[in-house]
Amino acid sequence: MDGIKVVVNGQPRDCSGTSPHTRLLDWLRGEGLTGAKEGCAEGECGACAVLVARPDGPDRSRWTPVNACLPPALAFDGQEIITAEGLGTVSVPGAAREDLHPVQQEMVDRGGSQCGYCTPGFICSMAAEYYRPDRSPAQAQKETGTGAVGEEHATDHECGPNGFDLHALSGNLCRCTGYRPIRDAAYALGAPPAADPLLARQNRPAPAAKHTRTEGGAQFLRPGTLAEVLQVLQGHPDAKLMAGATDLGVEVNLRHARPPLVLAIDRLEELRSVKLDGDTIEIGAALTLSEAEHSLDGRVPLLSQLFPQFASRLIRNAATFGGNLATGSPIGDSAPVFLALDARVVLASAAGEREVPLSEYYTGYRQSVRKPGEVLRAVRIPTPLAGSTAFYKIAKRRFDDISSVSVAIALTITDGVIASARIGLGGVAATPIRASATEDALAGRPWTADTVAAAAAVMAGEGTPIDDMRASALYRSAMLRQALLKFHAENAPALEVAS
């Protein structure tokens, strides 16, 4: 394990001898960097957030906040990390240990820290937005639709007068309900000074992934190519694949899983691209949701509706579509959307590749047709896309919550007639499913209130919903019906005009 090092606050630190199951959070705290805290061990509170230099195109990098409580420390071999206690020292040349970063200073001045437990995580998320290249008052004008930059911007729920996107703090939980002073601190931030080293760091590429390998006992392995991954899987078909670790981290933390071999695939270039090829949009399985959102740039409206409702910004900075689909959770948010998009998954093995319709991928609760030795390489969406789409997530909280029910709808309506209908459902069966009976009740019929009402009654009977801690079966069925009625109410006027 010689040569395994992580650059923390500008200084390389030896990570040799660390277990593959030691989280980045525990390793940092063991190094004396105790700013990051454990609050939930599930990536839901943000108390453990740190900054990581991630690629922003081939020639630049971007400071990206991630939860340190989920990924293993070894996953950051060769990477650059900034913790809350390092921000002031690293951002100002010659700064003393007690000097504060501008984000930290604003939090002090505005009273943004109460008990202080969550403050380091908030500061790291806020710092990432502070350094966002396109943040500016001009962007705030564009976001709010107002002309002059003034106090009215501060009331906008999305963007402050300085262009600060408040949703950048999604996933950071303040248990003291001190959100207003935290918001005030965020909206008071100016532009980083030109001499700020952390700002200048973004003008250089992010560190390349290292081919990490440990020896003895439980192993961590990061191969350099997909071919190497597939070769390893031939001999170790039970190896645990790790991309964002947003699921694996929970298994390690709460279920005490200790896989003997962790196989990291998160930085494989073969799995990290968006390709627009004729009649297909292909999304690499190891591209994070934040990266996919940026690369797609609104090309798939249904995915654009999904992104802000998928967990939190901190989770989306690490989680991948490949991981979300491969885990097979019946309440995973992306599966209903991809079902409505009629997507197919590409499964790669040493023997070659095969495509499987997502509607045929799941065979049971967290089970699929993926064979030992296969890797979910990409998701492919056929084009042209349906003209009318919507994603409805029913949960106890508007953001950063697990679905009770999720519904994705994609309709093509021509001359007032429903030419095609695809509807994906989550939370109402042991697997994500297509609402086939409802699709049949819609296809070929006029786009009218009567058609939709009849189809909504059918939709209420889709799946096999159960009673559990999140919702009753009766409630889930009612929400299925209501989702289709809501879709018609939202789309009927525009579609009637179009037809």
CSV table of C-alpha atoms in Angstrom, one decimal:
chain,number,residue,atom,x,y,z
A,1,MET,CA,0.0,0.0,0.0
A,2,ASP,CA,3.0,2.3,-0.4
A,3,GLY,CA,2.4,5.5,-2.1
A,4,ILE,CA,-1.3,6.0,-1.1
A,5,LYS,CA,-1.6,9.7,-0.3
A,6,VAL,CA,-4.4,12.2,-0.1
A,7,VAL,CA,-3.7,15.9,-0.4
A,8,VAL,CA,-5.6,17.7,2.4
A,9,ASN,CA,-5.5,21.4,2.7
A,10,GLY,CA,-2.6,21.6,0.4
A,11,GLN,CA,-0.4,19.0,2.2
A,12,PRO,CA,0.0,15.3,1.2
A,13,ARG,CA,-1.0,12.9,4.0
A,14,ASP,CA,-0.1,9.2,4.0
A,15,CYS,CA,-3.1,7.0,3.8
A,16,SER,CA,-1.2,3.7,3.7
A,17,GLY,CA,-2.4,1.0,6.0
A,18,THR,CA,-6.0,2.3,5.9
A,19,SER,CA,-8.8,-0.3,5.7
A,20,PRO,CA,-11.0,-0.2,2.6
A,21,HIS,CA,-13.9,0.2,5.0
A,22,THR,CA,-12.5,3.3,6.8
A,23,ARG,CA,-14.6,6.3,5.7
A,24,LEU,CA,-13.0,9.5,4.6
A,25,LEU,CA,-14.6,11.2,7.7
A,26,ASP,CA,-13.0,8.8,10.2
A,27,TRP,CA,-9.7,9.0,8.5
A,28,LEU,CA,-9.7,12.9,8.5
A,29,ARG,CA,-10.7,13.0,12.2
A,30,GLY,CA,-8.0,10.5,12.9
A,31,GLU,CA,-5.6,12.9,11.3
A,32,GLY,CA,-6.7,15.6,13.7
A,33,LEU,CA,-9.0,17.4,11.3
A,34,THR,CA,-12.1,17.2,13.5
A,35,GLY,CA,-14.2,20.0,11.9
A,36,ALA,CA,-16.3,17.6,9.9
A,37,LYS,CA,-18.8,15.8,12.1
A,38,GLU,CA,-20.9,12.7,11.9
A,39,GLY,CA,-24.6,13.5,12.2
A,40,CYS,CA,-26.5,10.8,10.4
A,41,ALA,CA,-24.0,8.4,8.7
A,42,GLU,CA,-26.4,8.3,5.7
A,43,GLY,CA,-25.5,11.5,3.8
A,44,GLU,CA,-28.7,13.3,4.8
A,45,CYS,CA,-27.4,16.1,7.1
A,46,GLY,CA,-24.2,17.5,5.5
A,47,ALA,CA,-22.3,17.9,8.9
A,48,CYS,CA,-19.5,15.9,7.3
A,49,ALA,CA,-19.1,17.9,4.1
A,50,VAL,CA,-15.7,18.6,2.6
A,51,LEU,CA,-14.5,20.1,-0.7
A,52,VAL,CA,-12.9,17.9,-3.4
A,53,ALA,CA,-11.3,19.1,-6.6
A,54,ARG,CA,-13.3,17.5,-9.4
A,55,PRO,CA,-13.1,17.9,-13.2
A,56,ASP,CA,-14.9,20.8,-14.9
A,57,GLY,CA,-14.0,19.9,-18.4
A,58,PRO,CA,-10.6,18.7,-19.6
A,59,ASP,CA,-8.6,21.8,-18.5
A,60,ARG,CA,-10.3,23.1,-15.4
A,61,SER,CA,-11.5,21.8,-12.0
A,62,ARG,CA,-14.2,22.8,-9.6
A,63,TRP,CA,-14.4,22.7,-5.8
A,64,THR,CA,-17.2,20.2,-5.2
A,65,PRO,CA,-18.8,19.5,-1.8
A,66,VAL,CA,-19.3,15.9,-0.9
A,67,ASN,CA,-20.3,13.9,2.2
A,68,ALA,CA,-17.3,12.5,3.9
A,69,CYS,CA,-19.3,10.0,5.9
A,70,LEU,CA,-20.0,7.7,2.9
A,71,PRO,CA,-17.0,7.1,0.7
A,72,PRO,CA,-13.9,5.2,1.8
A,73,ALA,CA,-10.7,7.2,2.4
A,74,LEU,CA,-8.8,5.1,-0.1
A,75,ALA,CA,-11.1,6.4,-2.9
A,76,PHE,CA,-9.3,9.7,-2.6
A,77,ASP,CA,-5.8,8.4,-3.3
A,78,GLY,CA,-4.1,11.3,-5.2
A,79,GLN,CA,-7.0,13.6,-4.8
A,80,GLU,CA,-7.2,17.1,-3.3
A,81,ILE,CA,-9.4,17.8,-0.4
A,82,ILE,CA,-10.2,21.0,1.6
A,83,THR,CA,-11.8,20.8,5.0
A,84,ALA,CA,-13.5,23.6,6.9
A,85,GLU,CA,-10.4,24.2,9.1
A,86,GLY,CA,-8.2,24.5,6.1
A,87,LEU,CA,-10.2,27.1,4.1
A,88,GLY,CA,-8.8,30.2,5.7
A,89,THR,CA,-5.2,29.0,5.7
A,90,VAL,CA,-5.2,27.7,2.1
A,91,SER,CA,-7.1,30.6,0.5
A,92,VAL,CA,-4.9,33.4,1.9
A,93,PRO,CA,-1.1,33.1,1.3
A,94,GLY,CA,0.7,33.4,4.6
A,95,ALA,CA,-2.5,33.3,6.6
A,96,ALA,CA,-2.3,32.3,10.3
A,97,ARG,CA,-4.2,29.3,11.5
A,98,GLU,CA,-6.9,31.5,13.1
A,99,ASP,CA,-7.5,33.6,10.0
A,100,LEU,CA,-11.0,33.2,8.5
A,101,HIS,CA,-12.1,32.5,5.0
A,102,PRO,CA,-14.6,35.1,3.7
A,103,VAL,CA,-17.4,32.5,4.0
A,104,GLN,CA,-16.4,31.8,7.6
A,105,GLN,CA,-16.3,35.6,8.3
A,106,GLU,CA,-19.8,36.2,6.9
A,107,MET,CA,-21.1,33.3,9.0
A,108,VAL,CA,-19.6,34.9,12.1
A,109,ASP,CA,-20.8,38.4,11.2
A,110,ARG,CA,-24.4,37.3,10.4
A,111,GLY,CA,-24.8,34.9,13.4
A,112,GLY,CA,-24.9,31.9,11.1
A,113,SER,CA,-23.4,29.5,13.6
A,114,GLN,CA,-25.5,28.5,16.6
A,115,CYS,CA,-24.6,25.2,18.2
A,116,GLY,CA,-21.9,25.0,15.5
A,117,TYR,CA,-22.2,21.3,14.9
A,118,CYS,CA,-23.4,21.7,11.3
A,119,THR,CA,-21.4,24.8,10.6
A,120,PRO,CA,-18.3,23.3,9.0
A,121,GLY,CA,-20.5,21.4,6.5
A,122,PHE,CA,-22.5,24.5,5.6
A,123,ILE,CA,-19.2,26.4,5.2
A,124,CYS,CA,-17.8,23.9,2.7
A,125,SER,CA,-21.0,23.8,0.6
A,126,MET,CA,-21.1,27.6,0.7
A,127,ALA,CA,-17.5,27.9,-0.3
A,128,ALA,CA,-18.1,25.7,-3.4
A,129,GLU,CA,-20.9,28.1,-4.5
A,130,TYR,CA,-18.6,31.1,-3.6
A,131,TYR,CA,-16.1,29.8,-6.1
A,132,ARG,CA,-18.6,28.9,-8.8
A,133,PRO,CA,-17.2,30.5,-12.0
A,134,ASP,CA,-20.5,31.9,-13.4
A,135,ARG,CA,-21.8,33.3,-10.1
A,136,SER,CA,-22.5,37.0,-10.4
A,137,PRO,CA,-25.2,39.7,-9.8
A,138,ALA,CA,-25.9,39.6,-13.5
A,139,GLN,CA,-27.0,35.9,-13.1
A,140,ALA,CA,-29.2,37.0,-10.2
A,141,GLN,CA,-31.0,39.4,-12.5
A,142,LYS,CA,-31.5,36.6,-15.1
A,143,GLU,CA,-32.8,34.2,-12.5
A,144,THR,CA,-35.3,36.6,-10.9
A,145,GLY,CA,-36.3,38.3,-14.1
A,146,THR,CA,-35.8,41.8,-12.6
A,147,GLY,CA,-33.9,44.6,-14.1
A,148,ALA,CA,-31.9,46.4,-11.4
A,149,VAL,CA,-29.9,44.7,-8.8
A,150,GLY,CA,-31.6,45.6,-5.5
A,151,GLU,CA,-33.0,44.3,-2.2
A,152,GLU,CA,-35.8,42.4,-4.1
A,153,HIS,CA,-33.3,39.8,-5.1
A,154,ALA,CA,-32.8,38.7,-1.5
A,155,THR,CA,-36.4,37.5,-1.3
A,156,ASP,CA,-36.0,35.2,-4.3
A,157,HIS,CA,-36.1,31.6,-3.1
A,158,GLU,CA,-33.4,30.5,-5.6
A,159,CYS,CA,-30.9,33.2,-6.1
A,160,GLY,CA,-29.5,36.0,-4.0
A,161,PRO,CA,-28.4,39.5,-5.2
A,162,ASN,CA,-24.9,38.2,-5.5
A,163,GLY,CA,-26.0,35.3,-7.8
A,164,PHE,CA,-25.7,32.8,-4.9
A,165,ASP,CA,-27.9,29.7,-5.6
A,166,LEU,CA,-29.4,28.9,-2.3
A,167,HIS,CA,-30.0,25.3,-3.4
A,168,ALA,CA,-26.2,24.9,-3.3
A,169,LEU,CA,-26.8,24.3,0.4
A,170,SER,CA,-29.3,21.5,-0.2
A,171,GLY,CA,-28.3,18.5,2.0
A,172,ASN,CA,-27.0,20.6,4.8
A,173,LEU,CA,-29.3,20.4,7.9
A,174,CYS,CA,-29.3,23.0,10.7
A,175,ARG,CA,-31.0,21.4,13.7
A,176,CYS,CA,-31.1,24.8,15.5
A,177,THR,CA,-33.3,26.2,12.7
A,178,GLY,CA,-30.8,28.9,12.0
A,179,TYR,CA,-31.4,29.0,8.3
A,180,ARG,CA,-32.1,32.8,7.9
A,181,PRO,CA,-28.7,34.0,9.2
A,182,ILE,CA,-27.1,31.3,7.1
A,183,ARG,CA,-28.9,32.5,4.1
A,184,ASP,CA,-28.0,36.1,5.0
A,185,ALA,CA,-24.3,35.1,5.1
A,186,ALA,CA,-24.6,33.4,1.7
A,187,TYR,CA,-26.3,36.4,0.1
A,188,ALA,CA,-23.6,38.8,1.6
A,189,LEU,CA,-20.7,37.1,-0.1
A,190,GLY,CA,-18.8,39.1,-2.7
A,191,ALA,CA,-16.5,37.8,-5.5
A,192,PRO,CA,-13.3,35.9,-4.5
A,193,PRO,CA,-10.2,38.1,-4.7
A,194,ALA,CA,-8.1,37.5,-7.8
A,195,ALA,CA,-5.2,36.4,-5.7
A,196,ASP,CA,-7.2,33.6,-3.9
A,197,PRO,CA,-5.2,30.4,-4.5
A,198,LEU,CA,-8.4,28.3,-4.3
A,199,LEU,CA,-9.9,30.4,-7.1
A,200,ALA,CA,-6.7,30.0,-9.2
A,201,ARG,CA,-6.7,26.3,-8.5
A,202,GLN,CA,-9.8,25.9,-10.6
A,203,ASN,CA,-7.9,27.0,-13.7
A,204,ARG,CA,-6.0,23.8,-13.7
A,205,PRO,CA,-7.2,20.2,-14.4
A,206,ALA,CA,-8.4,18.1,-11.5
A,207,PRO,CA,-6.0,15.3,-10.4
A,208,ALA,CA,-6.2,12.2,-12.5
A,209,ALA,CA,-7.4,9.0,-10.9
A,210,LYS,CA,-4.7,6.8,-9.5
A,211,HIS,CA,-4.6,3.0,-10.0
A,212,THR,CA,-4.9,2.2,-6.3
A,213,ARG,CA,-4.4,-1.3,-5.0
A,214,THR,CA,-4.1,-2.6,-1.5
A,215,GLU,CA,-2.7,-5.9,-0.4
A,216,GLY,CA,-3.7,-8.3,2.4
A,217,GLY,CA,-7.0,-8.7,4.2
A,218,ALA,CA,-9.9,-6.7,2.7
A,219,GLN,CA,-8.9,-5.1,-0.5
A,220,PHE,CA,-9.5,-1.9,-2.4
A,221,LEU,CA,-8.8,-1.8,-6.1
A,222,ARG,CA,-9.2,1.0,-8.6
A,223,PRO,CA,-8.3,-0.4,-12.1
A,224,GLY,CA,-7.4,2.0,-14.9
A,225,THR,CA,-9.7,0.7,-17.6
A,226,LEU,CA,-13.1,-1.0,-17.9
A,227,ALA,CA,-11.3,-4.0,-19.5
A,228,GLU,CA,-9.3,-4.5,-16.2
A,229,VAL,CA,-12.5,-4.2,-14.2
A,230,LEU,CA,-14.2,-7.0,-16.2
A,231,GLN,CA,-11.1,-9.1,-15.9
A,232,VAL,CA,-11.1,-8.8,-12.1
A,233,LEU,CA,-14.8,-9.6,-12.0
A,234,GLN,CA,-14.2,-12.9,-13.9
A,235,GLY,CA,-12.1,-14.1,-10.9
A,236,HIS,CA,-14.1,-12.2,-8.3
A,237,PRO,CA,-17.7,-12.0,-9.4
A,238,ASP,CA,-18.8,-11.1,-5.9
A,239,ALA,CA,-16.6,-8.0,-5.7
A,240,LYS,CA,-18.5,-4.9,-4.5
A,241,LEU,CA,-18.6,-2.3,-7.2
A,242,MET,CA,-18.3,1.3,-5.9
A,243,ALA,CA,-19.1,4.5,-7.8
A,244,GLY,CA,-20.5,7.3,-5.6
A,245,ALA,CA,-20.6,5.1,-2.5
A,246,THR,CA,-24.0,6.7,-1.6
A,247,ASP,CA,-25.5,3.2,-1.2
A,248,LEU,CA,-22.3,1.2,-0.2
A,249,GLY,CA,-21.5,3.8,2.5
A,250,VAL,CA,-24.9,3.3,4.2
A,251,GLU,CA,-24.4,-0.5,4.1
A,252,VAL,CA,-21.0,-0.1,5.7
A,253,ASN,CA,-22.2,2.5,8.3
A,254,LEU,CA,-25.5,1.1,9.3
A,255,ARG,CA,-25.6,-2.5,8.2
A,256,HIS,CA,-21.9,-3.2,9.1
A,257,ALA,CA,-21.2,-4.6,5.6
A,258,ARG,CA,-17.5,-5.5,5.1
A,259,PRO,CA,-17.0,-6.6,1.5
A,260,PRO,CA,-13.7,-8.4,1.0
A,261,LEU,CA,-13.0,-6.6,-2.3
A,262,VAL,CA,-14.2,-3.1,-3.1
A,263,LEU,CA,-13.8,-2.4,-6.8
A,264,ALA,CA,-13.9,1.4,-7.6
A,265,ILE,CA,-15.3,2.3,-11.0
A,266,ASP,CA,-16.2,5.9,-10.4
A,267,ARG,CA,-13.3,7.4,-12.4
A,268,LEU,CA,-13.3,5.1,-15.4
A,269,GLU,CA,-13.5,7.4,-18.5
A,270,GLU,CA,-15.4,4.7,-20.4
A,271,LEU,CA,-18.3,5.2,-17.9
A,272,ARG,CA,-18.1,9.0,-17.7
A,273,SER,CA,-19.5,10.6,-20.8
A,274,VAL,CA,-22.7,11.7,-22.4
A,275,LYS,CA,-23.0,10.8,-26.1
A,276,LEU,CA,-25.5,12.1,-28.5
A,277,ASP,CA,-25.5,9.6,-31.4
A,278,GLY,CA,-28.2,9.9,-34.0
A,279,ASP,CA,-31.4,8.5,-32.4
A,280,THR,CA,-29.8,7.8,-29.0
A,281,ILE,CA,-28.7,9.7,-25.9
A,282,GLU,CA,-26.2,7.6,-23.9
A,283,ILE,CA,-25.3,8.5,-20.3
A,284,GLY,CA,-22.3,6.8,-18.7
A,285,ALA,CA,-23.1,4.8,-15.6
A,286,ALA,CA,-20.3,6.5,-13.5
A,287,LEU,CA,-21.1,10.1,-14.3
A,288,THR,CA,-22.4,11.8,-11.2
A,289,LEU,CA,-25.9,13.3,-11.4
A,290,SER,CA,-24.5,16.8,-11.1
A,291,GLU,CA,-22.2,16.1,-14.0
A,292,ALA,CA,-25.0,14.5,-16.0
A,293,GLU,CA,-27.2,17.5,-15.4
A,294,HIS,CA,-24.5,19.9,-16.6
A,295,SER,CA,-23.6,17.8,-19.7
A,296,LEU,CA,-27.2,17.3,-20.8
A,297,ASP,CA,-28.0,21.0,-20.4
A,298,GLY,CA,-31.8,20.5,-20.5
A,299,ARG,CA,-31.8,18.2,-23.5
A,300,VAL,CA,-34.0,15.7,-21.7
A,301,PRO,CA,-36.8,17.7,-19.9
A,302,LEU,CA,-38.0,14.8,-17.9
A,303,LEU,CA,-34.5,14.3,-16.4
A,304,SER,CA,-34.4,18.1,-15.8
A,305,GLN,CA,-37.5,17.7,-13.6
A,306,LEU,CA,-35.9,14.8,-11.7
A,307,PHE,CA,-32.5,16.4,-10.9
A,308,PRO,CA,-33.7,18.9,-8.2
A,309,GLN,CA,-35.9,16.3,-6.6
A,310,PHE,CA,-33.2,13.6,-6.4
A,311,ALA,CA,-31.8,13.6,-2.8
A,312,SER,CA,-29.6,16.7,-2.3
A,313,ARG,CA,-26.9,18.6,-4.0
A,314,LEU,CA,-24.3,16.8,-1.8
A,315,ILE,CA,-25.6,13.4,-2.8
A,316,ARG,CA,-26.0,14.3,-6.5
A,317,ASN,CA,-22.3,15.4,-6.5
A,318,ALA,CA,-21.4,11.7,-5.8
A,319,ALA,CA,-24.3,9.5,-6.8
A,320,THR,CA,-24.6,8.0,-10.3
A,321,PHE,CA,-27.4,6.8,-12.5
A,322,GLY,CA,-25.6,3.4,-12.8
A,323,GLY,CA,-25.6,2.9,-9.1
A,324,ASN,CA,-29.2,4.1,-8.6
A,325,LEU,CA,-30.4,1.6,-11.2
A,326,ALA,CA,-28.2,-1.2,-10.3
A,327,THR,CA,-29.2,-1.3,-6.6
A,328,GLY,CA,-32.7,-2.1,-7.8
A,329,SER,CA,-34.5,-0.2,-5.0
A,330,PRO,CA,-38.3,0.0,-5.8
A,331,ILE,CA,-38.2,3.6,-4.5
A,332,GLY,CA,-35.1,4.7,-6.4
A,333,ASP,CA,-36.0,8.0,-8.1
A,334,SER,CA,-34.3,7.5,-11.5
A,335,ALA,CA,-35.9,4.2,-12.5
A,336,PRO,CA,-39.5,5.5,-13.1
A,337,VAL,CA,-38.0,8.3,-15.2
A,338,PHE,CA,-36.0,6.0,-17.4
A,339,LEU,CA,-38.9,3.7,-17.7
A,340,ALA,CA,-41.0,6.5,-19.0
A,341,LEU,CA,-38.2,7.4,-21.4
A,342,ASP,CA,-38.2,3.8,-22.7
A,343,ALA,CA,-34.5,3.5,-21.8
A,344,ARG,CA,-32.3,0.5,-22.2
A,345,VAL,CA,-29.3,-0.4,-20.1
A,346,VAL,CA,-26.0,-1.5,-21.5
A,347,LEU,CA,-24.4,-4.5,-19.6
A,348,ALA,CA,-20.7,-5.1,-20.3
A,349,SER,CA,-18.7,-8.3,-19.4
A,350,ALA,CA,-15.5,-9.9,-20.6
A,351,ALA,CA,-17.6,-11.7,-23.2
A,352,GLY,CA,-19.0,-8.4,-24.7
A,353,GLU,CA,-22.0,-6.2,-24.3
A,354,ARG,CA,-25.7,-6.6,-24.4
A,355,GLU,CA,-28.6,-4.2,-24.2
A,356,VAL,CA,-31.7,-4.8,-22.1
A,357,PRO,CA,-34.8,-2.7,-21.9
A,358,LEU,CA,-35.1,-1.3,-18.4
A,359,SER,CA,-38.7,-2.6,-18.4
A,360,GLU,CA,-37.2,-6.1,-18.5
A,361,TYR,CA,-34.2,-5.5,-16.3
A,362,TYR,CA,-35.7,-6.1,-12.8
A,363,THR,CA,-36.8,-9.6,-11.9
A,364,GLY,CA,-37.7,-9.1,-8.2
A,365,TYR,CA,-36.9,-7.0,-5.1
A,366,ARG,CA,-33.4,-5.7,-5.7
A,367,GLN,CA,-32.9,-8.4,-8.3
A,368,SER,CA,-32.1,-8.1,-12.0
A,369,VAL,CA,-31.0,-9.9,-15.1
A,370,ARG,CA,-27.4,-8.6,-14.6
A,371,LYS,CA,-25.2,-11.6,-14.4
A,372,PRO,CA,-22.1,-12.2,-12.2
A,373,GLY,CA,-19.2,-10.5,-14.0
A,374,GLU,CA,-21.3,-7.9,-15.7
A,375,VAL,CA,-21.2,-4.1,-15.2
A,376,LEU,CA,-23.9,-1.7,-16.0
A,377,ARG,CA,-21.9,0.5,-18.4
A,378,ALA,CA,-24.5,3.1,-19.6
A,379,VAL,CA,-28.1,4.0,-20.0
A,380,ARG,CA,-29.5,4.7,-23.5
A,381,ILE,CA,-32.5,6.9,-24.2
A,382,PRO,CA,-34.1,6.7,-27.6
A,383,THR,CA,-35.0,9.9,-29.5
A,384,PRO,CA,-37.1,11.7,-30.4
A,385,LEU,CA,-38.4,12.3,-26.9
A,386,ALA,CA,-42.1,12.5,-26.0
A,387,GLY,CA,-43.4,16.1,-26.2
A,388,SER,CA,-45.2,16.2,-22.8
A,389,THR,CA,-43.5,14.9,-19.7
A,390,ALA,CA,-43.7,15.2,-15.9
A,391,PHE,CA,-42.1,13.7,-12.8
A,392,TYR,CA,-44.1,13.7,-9.6
A,393,LYS,CA,-42.4,12.7,-6.3
A,394,ILE,CA,-44.7,12.2,-3.3
A,395,ALA,CA,-42.7,12.4,-0.1
A,396,LYS,CA,-43.0,13.8,3.4
A,397,ARG,CA,-40.5,16.6,2.5
A,398,ARG,CA,-40.4,18.5,-0.7
A,399,PHE,CA,-36.6,18.0,-1.1
A,400,ASP,CA,-34.0,15.5,0.2
A,401,ASP,CA,-36.4,12.7,1.1
A,402,ILE,CA,-37.2,9.2,0.1
A,403,SER,CA,-40.3,8.7,-2.1
A,404,SER,CA,-43.5,7.2,-0.9
A,405,VAL,CA,-44.6,7.2,-4.6
A,406,SER,CA,-43.0,8.5,-7.7
A,407,VAL,CA,-44.6,8.8,-11.1
A,408,ALA,CA,-42.9,9.7,-14.4
A,409,ILE,CA,-45.2,10.4,-17.4
A,410,ALA,CA,-44.2,10.8,-21.1
A,411,LEU,CA,-46.9,11.4,-23.7
A,412,THR,CA,-46.8,12.1,-27.4
A,413,ILE,CA,-50.0,13.9,-28.4
A,414,THR,CA,-50.8,14.6,-32.1
A,415,ASP,CA,-53.8,16.5,-33.3
A,416,GLY,CA,-55.5,16.0,-29.9
A,417,VAL,CA,-54.9,12.3,-29.9
A,418,ILE,CA,-52.6,10.4,-27.6
A,419,ALA,CA,-50.2,8.8,-30.0
A,420,SER,CA,-48.1,7.1,-27.4
A,421,ALA,CA,-48.0,6.9,-23.6
A,422,ARG,CA,-45.2,5.7,-21.3
A,423,ILE,CA,-45.6,5.9,-17.5
A,424,GLY,CA,-43.0,4.7,-14.9
A,425,LEU,CA,-43.9,4.1,-11.3
A,426,GLY,CA,-41.9,3.7,-8.1
A,427,GLY,CA,-43.0,2.7,-4.6
A,428,VAL,CA,-46.0,0.6,-5.6
A,429,ALA,CA,-44.4,-2.8,-6.3
A,430,ALA,CA,-41.3,-4.8,-5.4
A,431,THR,CA,-39.6,-3.3,-8.4
A,432,PRO,CA,-40.0,-0.1,-10.4
A,433,ILE,CA,-42.7,-0.8,-13.0
A,434,ARG,CA,-44.4,0.5,-16.2
A,435,ALA,CA,-48.1,1.3,-15.8
A,436,SER,CA,-48.9,-0.8,-18.8
A,437,ALA,CA,-52.7,-1.0,-18.2
A,438,THR,CA,-52.8,2.8,-17.9
A,439,GLU,CA,-50.7,3.2,-21.0
A,440,ASP,CA,-53.2,1.1,-23.0
A,441,ALA,CA,-56.1,3.1,-21.6
A,442,LEU,CA,-54.5,6.3,-23.0
A,443,ALA,CA,-52.9,5.3,-26.3
A,444,GLY,CA,-55.0,6.1,-29.4
A,445,ARG,CA,-57.6,8.0,-27.4
A,446,PRO,CA,-58.4,11.7,-27.5
A,447,TRP,CA,-56.6,14.0,-25.0
A,448,THR,CA,-59.7,14.9,-23.0
A,449,ALA,CA,-60.8,15.1,-19.4
A,450,ASP,CA,-63.0,12.0,-19.8
A,451,THR,CA,-60.1,9.9,-21.3
A,452,VAL,CA,-57.8,10.9,-18.5
A,453,ALA,CA,-60.4,10.3,-15.8
A,454,ALA,CA,-61.0,6.8,-17.0
A,455,ALA,CA,-57.2,6.1,-17.3
A,456,ALA,CA,-56.6,7.6,-13.8
A,457,ALA,CA,-59.1,5.0,-12.4
A,458,VAL,CA,-57.0,2.3,-14.1
A,459,MET,CA,-53.8,3.8,-12.7
A,460,ALA,CA,-55.1,3.6,-9.2
A,461,GLY,CA,-55.1,-0.1,-9.5
A,462,GLU,CA,-51.5,-0.4,-10.9
A,463,GLY,CA,-48.9,-2.3,-8.9
A,464,THR,CA,-49.2,-4.0,-5.6
A,465,PRO,CA,-48.8,-1.2,-3.1
A,466,ILE,CA,-48.3,-2.0,0.6
A,467,ASP,CA,-48.7,-0.3,4.0
A,468,ASP,CA,-45.4,0.8,5.5
A,469,MET,CA,-43.9,3.6,7.6
A,470,ARG,CA,-44.0,6.0,4.6
A,471,ALA,CA,-47.5,5.6,3.4
A,472,SER,CA,-50.5,3.2,3.3
A,473,ALA,CA,-51.4,1.2,0.2
A,474,LEU,CA,-54.6,3.2,-0.1
A,475,TYR,CA,-52.7,6.5,-0.1
A,476,ARG,CA,-50.3,5.2,-2.7
A,477,SER,CA,-53.1,4.2,-5.0
A,478,ALA,CA,-54.8,7.5,-4.5
A,479,MET,CA,-51.6,9.3,-5.4
A,480,LEU,CA,-51.3,7.3,-8.6
A,481,ARG,CA,-54.7,8.4,-9.7
A,482,GLN,CA,-54.1,12.0,-8.6
A,483,ALA,CA,-50.8,12.2,-10.5
A,484,LEU,CA,-52.5,11.6,-13.9
A,485,LEU,CA,-55.3,14.0,-13.1
A,486,LYS,CA,-52.7,16.6,-12.1
A,487,PHE,CA,-50.7,16.0,-15.3
A,488,HIS,CA,-53.8,16.7,-17.4
A,489,ALA,CA,-54.7,19.8,-15.4
A,490,GLU,CA,-51.2,21.2,-16.0
A,491,ASN,CA,-51.0,20.3,-19.6
A,492,ALA,CA,-54.5,20.4,-21.1
A,493,PRO,CA,-54.7,24.1,-22.0
A,494,ALA,CA,-51.3,24.2,-23.8
A,495,LEU,CA,-51.9,20.9,-25.6
A,496,GLU,CA,-55.4,21.9,-26.7
A,497,VAL,CA,-54.0,25.1,-28.2
A,498,ALA,CA,-51.2,23.1,-29.9
A,499,SER,CA,-53.6,20.6,-31.4
